[in-house]
Tab-separated table of C-alpha atoms in Angstrom:
chain	number	residue	atom	x	y	z
A	1	MET	CA	0.000	0.000	0.000
A	2	ARG	CA	1.167	3.530	-0.790
A	3	ALA	CA	-0.442	6.433	1.029
A	4	ILE	CA	0.002	10.045	2.067
A	5	PHE	CA	-0.595	10.739	5.776
A	6	THR	CA	-0.580	13.958	7.785
A	7	ALA	CA	1.973	13.851	10.631
A	8	PHE	CA	1.515	15.312	14.137
A	9	PRO	CA	4.867	15.109	15.963
A	10	GLN	CA	4.790	15.148	19.770
A	11	GLN	CA	8.149	16.655	20.654
A	12	ALA	CA	7.923	16.183	24.407
A	13	ALA	CA	7.087	12.472	24.172
A	14	ARG	CA	9.314	11.954	21.147
A	15	VAL	CA	6.564	10.186	19.225
A	16	MET	CA	4.666	11.043	16.078
A	17	LEU	CA	1.017	10.479	15.304
A	18	LEU	CA	-0.139	9.698	11.778
A	19	LYS	CA	-3.704	10.509	10.800
A	20	THR	CA	-4.655	7.361	8.899
A	21	GLY	CA	-8.422	7.960	8.760
A	22	ARG	CA	-10.339	5.143	7.085
A	23	LEU	CA	-7.130	3.219	6.481
A	24	THR	CA	-6.557	2.492	10.175
A	25	HIS	CA	-7.933	-1.060	9.865
A	26	ARG	CA	-5.218	-1.849	7.319
A	27	PHE	CA	-2.492	-1.719	10.000
A	28	ARG	CA	-1.613	-4.083	12.859
A	29	ASP	CA	0.350	-3.801	16.096
A	30	GLY	CA	4.107	-3.793	15.580
A	31	GLN	CA	3.870	-3.298	11.821
A	32	ARG	CA	6.862	-1.485	10.372
A	33	LEU	CA	6.405	1.338	7.855
A	34	PHE	CA	8.740	2.958	5.377
A	35	ILE	CA	8.365	6.752	5.521
A	36	THR	CA	9.670	9.252	2.994
A	37	ASP	CA	8.938	12.847	2.022
A	38	VAL	CA	6.148	13.423	-0.463
A	39	PRO	CA	7.745	13.888	-3.926
A	40	PRO	CA	6.982	17.164	-5.750
A	41	HIS	CA	4.637	15.619	-8.305
A	42	LEU	CA	2.392	14.206	-5.523
A	43	ARG	CA	2.177	17.246	-3.257
A	44	GLU	CA	-1.137	18.398	-4.701
A	45	LEU	CA	-2.852	15.086	-3.953
A	46	PRO	CA	-5.076	14.807	-0.847
A	47	ALA	CA	-4.102	12.648	2.125
A	48	GLY	CA	-5.087	8.998	1.801
A	49	GLU	CA	-4.211	5.907	-0.185
A	50	LEU	CA	-2.472	6.488	-3.511
A	51	PRO	CA	-3.609	4.685	-6.641
A	52	GLU	CA	-1.517	1.692	-7.596
A	53	VAL	CA	0.528	2.911	-10.555
A	54	ARG	CA	3.606	1.494	-12.174
A	55	GLN	CA	4.843	4.838	-13.497
A	56	MET	CA	4.950	7.776	-11.109
A	57	LEU	CA	4.643	10.308	-13.949
A	58	ALA	CA	1.126	8.979	-14.589
A	59	THR	CA	0.001	11.019	-11.563
A	60	GLU	CA	1.658	14.260	-12.743
A	61	SER	CA	-1.247	16.664	-13.271
A	62	ALA	CA	0.889	19.087	-15.317
A	63	LEU	CA	1.287	16.388	-17.987
A	64	ALA	CA	-2.470	15.879	-18.425
A	65	SER	CA	-2.601	17.789	-21.715
A	66	PHE	CA	0.366	15.813	-23.064
A	67	PHE	CA	-1.257	12.461	-22.313
A	68	GLN	CA	-4.566	13.641	-23.809
A	69	SER	CA	-2.997	14.838	-27.055
A	70	GLU	CA	-4.184	12.901	-30.086
A	71	ARG	CA	-0.773	13.402	-31.661
A	72	VAL	CA	0.954	11.698	-28.724
A	73	ILE	CA	-1.587	8.873	-28.759
A	74	MET	CA	-0.984	8.256	-32.452
A	75	ARG	CA	2.802	8.312	-31.956
A	76	ALA	CA	2.374	5.610	-29.289
A	77	GLY	CA	0.456	3.339	-31.659
A	78	GLY	CA	-3.096	4.678	-31.658
A	79	ARG	CA	-6.263	3.530	-29.930
A	80	GLU	CA	-5.857	-0.049	-31.114
A	81	ALA	CA	-2.510	-0.287	-29.302
A	82	LEU	CA	-4.172	1.108	-26.161
A	83	LYS	CA	-6.828	-1.599	-26.446
A	84	ARG	CA	-4.190	-4.324	-26.752
A	85	TYR	CA	-2.414	-2.949	-23.675
A	86	THR	CA	-5.648	-2.941	-21.656
A	87	ASP	CA	-6.416	-6.515	-22.742
A	88	LYS	CA	-3.522	-7.646	-20.520
A	89	ILE	CA	-5.061	-6.259	-17.286
A	90	PRO	CA	-5.849	-9.397	-15.247
A	91	GLY	CA	-8.944	-8.280	-13.311
A	92	CYS	CA	-12.051	-6.108	-13.399
A	93	GLN	CA	-11.236	-2.436	-12.808
A	94	SER	CA	-14.540	-1.552	-11.161
A	95	VAL	CA	-14.228	-1.064	-7.395
A	96	GLU	CA	-17.666	-2.649	-6.950
A	97	SER	CA	-16.651	-5.904	-8.633
A	98	ASP	CA	-15.731	-9.184	-7.007
A	99	HIS	CA	-15.367	-11.049	-10.334
A	100	ASN	CA	-12.175	-11.670	-12.277
A	101	THR	CA	-13.653	-13.918	-14.964
A	102	ASN	CA	-15.544	-13.241	-18.190
A	103	LEU	CA	-13.603	-10.025	-18.732
A	104	VAL	CA	-14.210	-7.696	-21.661
A	105	THR	CA	-12.348	-4.630	-22.918
A	106	SER	CA	-14.718	-1.683	-23.309
A	107	MET	CA	-14.123	1.663	-24.984
A	108	THR	CA	-15.655	4.879	-23.668
A	109	LYS	CA	-17.089	7.641	-25.831
A	110	ASP	CA	-13.829	9.579	-25.327
A	111	GLY	CA	-11.792	6.754	-26.835
A	112	ASP	CA	-10.312	5.521	-23.546
A	113	VAL	CA	-10.394	1.835	-22.630
A	114	LEU	CA	-11.424	-0.152	-19.535
A	115	ARG	CA	-11.120	-3.780	-18.466
A	116	LEU	CA	-14.367	-4.947	-16.865
A	117	CYS	CA	-16.284	-8.125	-16.122
A	118	TRP	CA	-19.556	-8.634	-17.990
A	119	SER	CA	-21.656	-7.697	-14.967
A	120	CYS	CA	-19.890	-4.378	-14.307
A	121	ASP	CA	-19.698	-3.568	-18.003
A	122	ASN	CA	-23.490	-3.832	-18.299
A	123	VAL	CA	-23.953	-1.533	-15.296
A	124	HIS	CA	-21.414	1.117	-16.331
A	125	TYR	CA	-22.359	1.023	-20.015
A	126	LEU	CA	-25.817	2.342	-19.134
A	127	ARG	CA	-24.132	5.143	-17.157
A	128	GLY	CA	-21.758	6.042	-19.992
A	129	TYR	CA	-18.749	4.876	-17.911
A	130	ARG	CA	-18.847	8.270	-16.131
A	131	GLU	CA	-17.814	6.808	-12.771
A	132	LEU	CA	-14.737	5.176	-14.307
A	133	THR	CA	-13.471	8.197	-16.268
A	134	GLU	CA	-10.359	8.593	-14.110
A	135	THR	CA	-9.591	4.855	-14.270
A	136	ALA	CA	-9.781	4.947	-18.074
A	137	ALA	CA	-7.532	8.025	-18.196
A	138	GLN	CA	-5.083	6.240	-15.879
A	139	ASN	CA	-4.939	3.308	-18.311
A	140	ARG	CA	-4.087	5.716	-21.129
A	141	ARG	CA	-1.322	7.425	-19.153
A	142	GLU	CA	0.186	4.099	-18.047
A	143	TRP	CA	0.102	2.786	-21.603
A	144	ILE	CA	1.888	5.836	-23.057
A	145	LEU	CA	4.589	5.719	-20.398
A	146	ASP	CA	5.074	1.982	-20.873
A	147	TYR	CA	5.387	2.551	-24.634
A	148	VAL	CA	7.960	5.295	-23.986
A	149	ARG	CA	9.953	2.920	-21.762
A	150	LEU	CA	9.943	0.228	-24.447
A	151	SER	CA	10.837	2.722	-27.198
A	152	LEU	CA	13.860	3.935	-25.227
A	153	ARG	CA	14.842	0.311	-24.506
A	154	LEU	CA	14.712	0.780	-20.768
A	155	PRO	CA	14.440	-2.271	-18.475
A	156	GLU	CA	11.251	-3.601	-16.924
A	157	GLY	CA	10.280	-1.651	-13.797
A	158	HIS	CA	12.247	1.465	-14.786
A	159	GLN	CA	10.584	4.726	-13.757
A	160	VAL	CA	10.439	7.021	-16.791
A	161	THR	CA	11.823	10.459	-15.906
A	162	LEU	CA	10.825	13.825	-17.329
A	163	PRO	CA	14.001	14.194	-19.453
A	164	GLU	CA	13.423	10.701	-20.873
A	165	LEU	CA	9.815	11.516	-21.706
A	166	PHE	CA	10.932	14.755	-23.371
A	167	CYS	CA	13.576	12.853	-25.350
A	168	TRP	CA	10.886	10.482	-26.660
A	169	ALA	CA	8.674	13.447	-27.585
A	170	VAL	CA	11.538	15.021	-29.562
A	171	MET	CA	12.316	11.811	-31.451
A	172	ASN	CA	8.638	11.254	-32.297
A	173	ASP	CA	7.802	14.798	-33.430
A	174	ALA	CA	5.523	15.409	-30.430
A	175	VAL	CA	7.568	18.073	-28.654
A	176	SER	CA	4.960	20.713	-29.508
A	177	GLU	CA	2.591	18.916	-27.113
A	178	PHE	CA	5.082	18.898	-24.220
A	179	PRO	CA	4.229	21.536	-21.577
A	180	VAL	CA	6.803	24.304	-21.269
A	181	ASP	CA	6.374	24.387	-17.481
A	182	ILE	CA	7.554	20.777	-17.315
A	183	VAL	CA	10.609	21.501	-19.490
A	184	ASN	CA	11.500	24.344	-17.152
A	185	ARG	CA	11.954	21.837	-14.306
A	186	PHE	CA	15.018	20.225	-15.871
A	187	TYR	CA	16.161	22.905	-18.368
A	188	PRO	CA	16.087	26.581	-17.345
A	189	LEU	CA	14.030	28.638	-19.782
A	190	PRO	CA	13.751	32.429	-19.946
A	191	ASN	CA	10.561	33.976	-18.638
A	192	ASP	CA	8.225	35.192	-21.355
A	193	GLU	CA	8.210	38.969	-21.492
A	194	VAL	CA	4.794	40.428	-20.746
A	195	LEU	CA	4.175	43.485	-22.933
A	196	SER	CA	1.717	46.111	-21.774
A	197	GLY	CA	0.956	49.712	-22.480
A	198	THR	CA	2.442	51.782	-25.277
A	199	LEU	CA	5.873	50.751	-26.526
A	200	LYS	CA	8.456	52.638	-28.537
A	201	GLU	CA	9.726	50.972	-31.654
A	202	ALA	CA	13.216	50.971	-30.184
A	203	ASP	CA	11.974	48.875	-27.231
A	204	ILE	CA	10.750	46.035	-29.466
A	205	SER	CA	13.280	43.253	-29.960
A	206	PRO	CA	12.602	41.256	-33.133
A	207	TRP	CA	15.050	38.558	-32.000
A	208	SER	CA	13.351	37.702	-28.705
A	209	ILE	CA	11.508	34.368	-28.746
A	210	SER	CA	9.101	32.821	-26.288
A	211	ALA	CA	9.887	29.802	-24.119
A	212	ARG	CA	7.679	27.672	-26.368
A	213	GLN	CA	9.573	28.753	-29.477
A	214	LEU	CA	12.906	28.113	-27.742
A	215	VAL	CA	11.875	24.542	-26.837
A	216	ASP	CA	10.782	23.820	-30.411
A	217	LYS	CA	13.997	25.359	-31.771
A	218	LYS	CA	16.248	23.296	-29.476
A	219	ALA	CA	14.297	20.134	-30.289
A	220	GLY	CA	14.761	20.768	-34.011
A	221	GLU	CA	18.487	21.317	-33.535
A	222	GLY	CA	18.732	18.044	-31.609
A	223	ILE	CA	17.073	16.046	-34.376
A	224	ALA	CA	19.209	17.732	-37.046
A	225	ALA	CA	22.370	16.791	-35.126
A	226	VAL	CA	21.613	13.041	-35.265
A	227	PRO	CA	23.837	11.448	-37.957
A	228	PRO	CA	21.893	9.760	-40.772
A	229	ASP	CA	23.620	6.428	-40.096
A	230	MET	CA	22.440	6.250	-36.471
A	231	HIS	CA	19.029	4.723	-37.188
A	232	PRO	CA	17.574	1.438	-35.911
A	233	VAL	CA	16.919	-1.306	-38.459
A	234	VAL	CA	15.093	-4.618	-38.183
A	235	GLU	CA	18.087	-6.960	-38.149
A	236	GLU	CA	20.367	-4.788	-35.998
A	237	GLN	CA	18.956	-2.814	-33.065
A	238	SER	CA	21.471	0.031	-33.290
A	239	LEU	CA	24.061	1.219	-35.752
A	240	ILE	CA	27.388	1.973	-34.107
A	241	LYS	CA	29.687	4.545	-35.653
A	242	THR	CA	33.372	3.667	-35.262
A	243	ASP	CA	36.072	5.981	-36.632
A	244	GLY	CA	33.597	7.470	-39.070
A	245	ARG	CA	32.591	4.070	-40.460
A	246	LEU	CA	29.871	1.558	-39.739
A	247	ASN	CA	31.050	-1.609	-38.020
A	248	LYS	CA	31.155	-4.949	-39.834
A	249	ALA	CA	27.808	-6.196	-38.519
A	250	VAL	CA	26.076	-2.982	-39.522
A	251	ARG	CA	27.582	-2.980	-43.010
A	252	LYS	CA	26.179	-6.473	-43.490
A	253	VAL	CA	22.730	-5.325	-42.362
A	254	ALA	CA	22.803	-2.171	-44.482
A	255	LYS	CA	22.939	-4.039	-47.798
A	256	PRO	CA	21.370	-1.701	-50.372
A	257	ALA	CA	17.838	-2.527	-51.477
A	258	LEU	CA	18.253	-0.255	-54.505
A	259	ARG	CA	21.192	0.923	-56.597
A	260	ILE	CA	20.675	3.972	-58.799
A	261	SER	CA	22.365	4.696	-62.105
A	262	VAL	CA	22.047	8.166	-63.630
A	263	ASP	CA	21.820	9.017	-67.317
A	264	GLU	CA	23.087	12.590	-67.736
A	265	ASP	CA	21.536	13.027	-71.197
A	266	PRO	CA	18.463	10.774	-71.734
A	267	PRO	CA	17.071	10.843	-75.305
A	268	ALA	CA	13.507	11.459	-74.051
A	269	GLY	CA	14.732	14.687	-72.479
A	270	HIS	CA	14.984	16.244	-75.949
A	271	MET	CA	11.328	15.541	-76.755
A	272	ARG	CA	8.713	18.231	-76.297
A	273	LYS	CA	6.181	15.829	-74.768
A	274	PRO	CA	8.018	12.623	-73.877
A	275	LYS	CA	6.061	9.533	-72.902
A	276	MET	CA	6.545	9.099	-69.159
A	277	LEU	CA	7.709	5.666	-68.085
A	278	ARG	CA	6.735	4.255	-64.696
A	279	LEU	CA	9.769	3.145	-62.686
A	280	GLU	CA	9.185	-0.184	-60.907
A	281	MET	CA	11.516	-1.231	-58.072
A	282	PRO	CA	10.136	-4.276	-56.185
A	283	GLU	CA	13.266	-4.599	-54.006
A	284	TYR	CA	12.899	-1.034	-52.759
A	285	THR	CA	9.151	-1.321	-52.067
A	286	GLN	CA	9.873	-4.541	-50.163
A	287	TRP	CA	12.333	-2.617	-47.980
A	288	VAL	CA	9.833	0.225	-47.447
A	289	LYS	CA	7.080	-2.089	-46.213
A	290	CYS	CA	9.428	-3.367	-43.476
A	291	GLN	CA	9.879	0.117	-41.968
A	292	PRO	CA	7.790	1.709	-39.156
A	293	CYS	CA	4.393	3.024	-40.227
A	294	CYS	CA	4.327	6.800	-40.780
A	295	GLY	CA	0.944	7.027	-39.048
A	296	CYS	CA	1.112	4.896	-35.903
A	297	GLY	CA	4.730	3.735	-35.650
A	298	GLN	CA	3.912	0.020	-35.856
A	299	THR	CA	5.545	-2.228	-38.445
A	300	ALA	CA	4.183	-1.303	-41.875
A	301	ASP	CA	2.237	-3.652	-44.146
A	302	ASP	CA	2.148	-1.698	-47.413
A	303	PRO	CA	4.336	0.659	-49.460
A	304	HIS	CA	1.897	3.502	-50.097
A	305	HIS	CA	2.333	5.324	-53.426
A	306	LEU	CA	1.744	9.063	-53.138
A	307	ILE	CA	-1.665	10.375	-54.144
A	308	ASN	CA	-2.753	13.983	-54.697
A	309	HIS	CA	0.024	16.626	-54.799
A	310	GLY	CA	0.109	16.071	-58.579
A	311	PHE	CA	0.919	12.352	-58.303
A	312	GLY	CA	-1.273	9.383	-59.129
A	313	GLY	CA	-4.785	9.568	-60.482
A	314	THR	CA	-7.454	7.451	-62.101
A	315	GLY	CA	-5.794	4.357	-63.571
A	316	THR	CA	-2.309	5.652	-62.751
A	317	LYS	CA	0.111	5.199	-59.878
A	318	ALA	CA	3.217	7.074	-58.815
A	319	CYS	CA	6.560	5.373	-59.449
A	320	ASP	CA	7.982	2.989	-56.856
A	321	LEU	CA	10.446	5.614	-55.627
A	322	LEU	CA	7.560	7.794	-54.353
A	323	VAL	CA	6.386	5.472	-51.583
A	324	ILE	CA	6.082	5.682	-47.801
A	325	PRO	CA	5.526	2.850	-45.280
A	326	LEU	CA	2.009	2.454	-43.843
A	327	CYS	CA	0.220	-0.250	-41.882
A	328	ARG	CA	-3.026	-1.564	-43.321
A	329	VAL	CA	-5.217	0.495	-40.977
A	330	CYS	CA	-3.436	3.803	-41.677
A	331	HIS	CA	-3.302	2.982	-45.401
A	332	ASN	CA	-7.079	2.554	-45.529
A	333	GLN	CA	-7.598	5.748	-43.514
A	334	LEU	CA	-5.394	7.760	-45.890
A	335	HIS	CA	-7.264	6.599	-48.979
A	336	ALA	CA	-10.624	7.171	-47.277
A	337	ASP	CA	-9.848	10.814	-46.392
A	338	THR	CA	-6.438	12.073	-47.518
A	339	ASN	CA	-6.867	15.608	-46.182
A	340	GLU	CA	-7.893	14.427	-42.704
A	341	TRP	CA	-4.999	11.937	-42.563
A	342	GLU	CA	-2.467	14.625	-43.504
A	343	LYS	CA	-4.016	16.990	-40.965
A	344	GLN	CA	-3.356	14.466	-38.188
A	345	HIS	CA	-0.030	12.962	-39.298
A	346	GLY	CA	1.584	15.475	-41.640
A	347	SER	CA	2.008	15.847	-45.378
A	348	GLN	CA	2.813	12.821	-47.530
A	349	LEU	CA	5.599	14.870	-49.111
A	350	LEU	CA	7.252	15.339	-45.711
A	351	TRP	CA	7.070	11.610	-44.980
A	352	LEU	CA	8.451	10.867	-48.453
A	353	ALA	CA	11.450	13.118	-47.767
A	354	ARG	CA	12.038	11.389	-44.429
A	355	THR	CA	11.773	7.937	-46.002
A	356	LEU	CA	14.250	8.786	-48.776
A	357	ASN	CA	16.618	10.427	-46.276
A	358	ARG	CA	16.531	7.321	-44.080
A	359	ALA	CA	16.990	5.000	-47.072
A	360	SER	CA	20.039	6.934	-48.319
A	361	GLY	CA	21.421	7.374	-44.805
A	362	ILE	CA	21.477	3.674	-43.877
A	363	GLY	CA	22.496	2.481	-47.337
A	364	ALA	CA	19.182	1.076	-48.594
A	365	ILE	CA	19.683	3.370	-51.604
A	366	ALA	CA	23.180	3.550	-53.063
A	367	ARG	CA	24.939	4.541	-56.275
A	368	ALA	CA	25.295	1.834	-58.889
């Protein structure tokens, strides 16, 4: 049990009383307790028993907006990944339940997920799961933090720290959702200047940036500083740079999927309206479909050929060089509503540039 108690020290008697309230029956005579100061992220919580959580950051109220962000959820695998995580919860999450059999995984109207027995699910379904809103939100926070731990290859039971969570957000293009107040705890940021009243033109500094802009700028510089050959691949978990070269194991893994030869003066280039040939590269598309999905981060199923942006059309398809990796679910969503998909995940052109940069950086594309 983990709990926060209010202490009443009796200096004269050299004893200390703890106000345990309704939890008094949980203790016995002679029981030993481990006492520590309340950590900063729990100081706003009321006295009493703390919820059983595996990651302490799941109780950080200042991170609520980050954990609720749809962008962060998609970077962690989407709602389907949250459902698979909740499927592993061994018992019913309703406090009124005494059943741990016939469990079902139910989704609330907000997209959060609960693990309930049939009896409790019938009761709470009629109530719109309103009484279990916090439990469902807790599942979402725990799932994101567990995904962050796995993504950073941290051991089981490791408590994810704020710098580690920020690092994951930077690597997954979700730093814009990270609260500036949280960043300020481990990296000092300048206070935003509050402008009021009438200002002279000489008092306006065009080079001053806000704390939010500074965080985004530093995050962009960090990503740009990562060498192109320091990317994970399927066969080798990490590429190690030694004396400016890739080690022997990495060179074996980074066998090119495509070699390009360039014709400096193609005959069709002299024609006014040349017939466009479609370039087919099955080896390259096979490599693309083995990369992480651009939408949810899971292993891709399909090499998606660009549509819109002047590519593709009725009865036509972009060449095999203009492909990005997508899982089947994200692929179907993109074709169903391209504008909505790009609004949530970014432009196809941006993902194409990233895919080509990664392919050239790790040697999947090389000169003939």
